Amino acid sequence: MSVRILALVGSLRSGSHNRQLAEAAGKLAPEGVEVDVYEGLGEVPFYNEDIDVEGSVPAAAAQLRDHAGRADALLLFSPEYNGTIPAVLKNAIDWLSRPYGAGAIAGKPVAVIGTAAGQYGGVWAQDDTRKAAGIAGGKVIEDVKLAIPGSVTRFAETHPADDAEVAAQLTEVVACLQGYATGAAAA
C-alpha cells in the first residue's frame, strides 16, 4: 500500500531549516511513501467562521483541506516562535479542524517534529502543536518526537539530509508514521 504524508511547515521563510527538514523527510522516505511538502500556507487567510461557509470557503483554505483530505497522515514541522507554535501552523490546524468533528485532520495519524535555534529544539512549540492537532481531531502519535536544537549552527553549512544523525532520525520518524497510517487504513 502506498502512503501519502502531507508535510506542513510552520515557517514561511525560504531558507527555513524546518522546510529543509521537511524536504529531507521526502528524500529519505522509504519506498511506497510520498511526503508532500505543502506550498501555500502563507496564502491561507486567518481562520474566521464568517468566511468558512460551504460553497464560498477561500480557495487557499479549500486547497489545504483538499490536500489534507487526500493524505493518509500528517507530519507537522514546528519551529518555536516566542516559546510557542507559529501562527501559520496554528491557522492551518484551525482550518483543518472544521467542520467540527469531520475536519480533514479527523482521525488521521499526526506526528510533530522540528528544529529551532534554542538549546531544546523547539519542544514547547512542538508540544503546543501536538495539543492543537489532537484537539482538532488528529490522532497524535505521542511517541514520535524529534526536536533538533541549535539549528542556526547545526545547519549553517549542512542540509539536514546530509547530517547522518538527523537523516537516521528522520527516516525512523517517516517509517513510524507510515506504520501508523497503514495500521489506520487497515482498521
XYZ file of C-alpha atoms in Angstrom:
187
model
C 0.000 0.000 0.000
C 1.256 3.436 -0.910
C 1.182 6.027 1.886
C 0.807 9.747 1.301
C 2.080 12.015 4.083
C 1.251 15.705 3.986
C 4.036 17.831 5.480
C 3.082 21.237 6.860
C 5.940 23.586 7.713
C 5.400 26.282 10.338
C 7.925 28.664 8.819
C 7.341 30.667 5.657
C 10.987 31.731 5.317
C 12.535 30.413 2.095
C 15.723 29.281 3.879
C 13.842 27.739 6.797
C 15.640 24.854 8.466
C 12.245 23.265 9.122
C 11.483 23.423 5.386
C 14.848 21.773 4.750
C 13.944 19.129 7.319
C 10.634 18.513 5.509
C 12.436 18.240 2.172
C 14.874 15.777 3.744
C 11.953 13.688 5.015
C 10.738 13.464 1.424
C 14.151 12.438 0.130
C 14.623 9.832 2.838
C 11.118 8.357 2.727
C 11.045 4.601 2.214
C 9.673 3.080 -0.952
C 5.899 3.331 -1.070
C 5.807 6.590 0.914
C 5.329 10.015 -0.626
C 5.992 13.051 1.557
C 4.201 16.030 0.018
C 5.636 19.299 1.380
C 2.674 21.659 1.197
C 3.159 25.017 -0.501
C 0.825 27.906 0.118
C 0.258 28.136 3.879
C 1.103 31.837 3.633
C -1.926 32.394 1.385
C -4.434 30.783 3.751
C -6.394 33.569 5.475
C -6.690 33.610 9.242
C -9.488 31.310 10.302
C -12.788 33.147 10.611
C -16.045 31.273 10.902
C -17.758 34.072 8.935
C -15.798 33.117 5.795
C -15.891 29.367 6.408
C -19.201 28.936 4.624
C -19.921 25.942 2.414
C -19.653 26.958 -1.210
C -17.576 30.077 -0.545
C -14.589 28.877 1.509
C -11.495 30.850 0.410
C -9.655 28.961 -2.326
C -6.382 28.682 -0.370
C -8.194 27.154 2.624
C -10.176 24.776 0.404
C -6.959 23.653 -1.284
C -5.321 22.979 2.106
C -8.331 20.929 3.197
C -8.284 19.005 -0.079
C -4.594 18.107 0.272
C -5.069 17.038 3.900
C -8.184 15.066 2.991
C -6.245 13.048 0.416
C -3.333 12.374 2.804
C -3.044 9.237 4.887
C -1.124 11.045 7.630
C 0.275 14.455 8.506
C 3.809 15.390 9.516
C 3.987 18.830 11.092
C 7.284 20.721 11.320
C 7.247 23.365 14.015
C 9.899 25.938 14.777
C 9.440 27.843 18.010
C 8.274 31.461 17.860
C 8.365 33.234 21.207
C 8.127 29.931 23.027
C 5.149 28.527 21.141
C 3.625 27.382 17.830
C 3.963 29.695 14.810
C 0.696 31.383 13.791
C 0.781 29.978 10.253
C 0.836 26.389 11.554
C -1.864 27.022 14.162
C -4.001 28.646 11.467
C -3.612 25.596 9.218
C -4.705 23.336 12.074
C -7.716 25.593 12.701
C -8.840 25.337 9.068
C -8.272 21.573 9.045
C -10.331 21.125 12.216
C -13.568 22.279 10.548
C -16.291 21.322 10.158
C -16.196 20.323 13.801
C -15.813 16.577 14.207
C -15.383 15.973 10.481
C -12.421 18.145 9.524
C -9.707 16.996 7.125
C -7.414 16.096 10.040
C -10.017 13.988 11.877
C -8.771 10.510 12.706
C -5.526 10.849 10.743
C -2.187 9.961 12.283
C -0.212 13.138 13.056
C 3.435 13.435 14.069
C 5.106 16.683 15.130
C 8.827 17.306 14.827
C 11.112 20.236 14.143
C 14.209 22.240 14.767
C 14.838 25.574 16.417
C 17.759 27.814 17.306
C 17.446 27.253 21.048
C 19.012 24.540 23.160
C 15.838 22.441 23.330
C 14.986 22.383 19.630
C 11.507 23.861 19.928
C 9.934 21.334 22.305
C 7.457 23.869 23.704
C 6.155 24.702 20.243
C 6.014 21.038 19.305
C 4.084 20.197 22.474
C 1.614 23.020 21.724
C 1.294 21.772 18.138
C 0.546 18.242 19.333
C -2.088 19.613 21.684
C -3.766 21.705 18.953
C -3.674 18.855 16.406
C -5.184 16.443 18.925
C -7.990 18.794 19.878
C -8.595 19.343 16.146
C -9.277 15.618 15.805
C -5.944 14.233 14.645
C -4.575 11.001 16.120
C -1.380 12.471 17.518
C 1.451 9.975 17.804
C 2.925 10.964 21.146
C 5.897 8.621 20.976
C 7.218 10.107 17.715
C 9.319 13.088 18.716
C 12.297 14.810 17.161
C 13.440 18.197 18.422
C 16.765 19.271 16.953
C 18.449 22.104 18.894
C 20.885 24.716 17.584
C 19.534 24.822 14.040
C 21.371 28.038 13.161
C 24.782 26.467 13.719
C 23.957 22.825 13.021
C 22.505 23.539 9.587
C 24.599 26.600 8.699
C 26.557 24.650 6.103
C 24.878 21.242 6.148
C 21.448 20.372 4.809
C 19.532 18.115 7.238
C 19.526 15.338 4.616
C 23.332 15.342 4.721
C 23.546 15.134 8.526
C 23.848 11.384 9.225
C 22.269 11.552 12.699
C 19.336 13.675 11.528
C 18.858 11.548 8.396
C 18.620 8.382 10.509
C 16.144 10.005 12.914
C 14.004 11.389 10.070
C 13.936 8.009 8.351
C 12.709 6.446 11.591
C 10.013 9.142 12.033
C 8.670 8.674 8.497
C 8.741 4.872 8.778
C 6.879 5.042 12.091
C 4.269 7.396 10.623
C 3.932 5.036 7.655
C 3.233 2.193 10.079
C 0.528 4.169 11.875
C -1.028 5.229 8.550
C -1.070 1.664 7.258
C -2.483 0.427 10.544
C -5.129 3.157 10.478
C -6.066 2.243 6.924
C -6.389 -1.429 7.832
C -8.531 -0.716 10.900
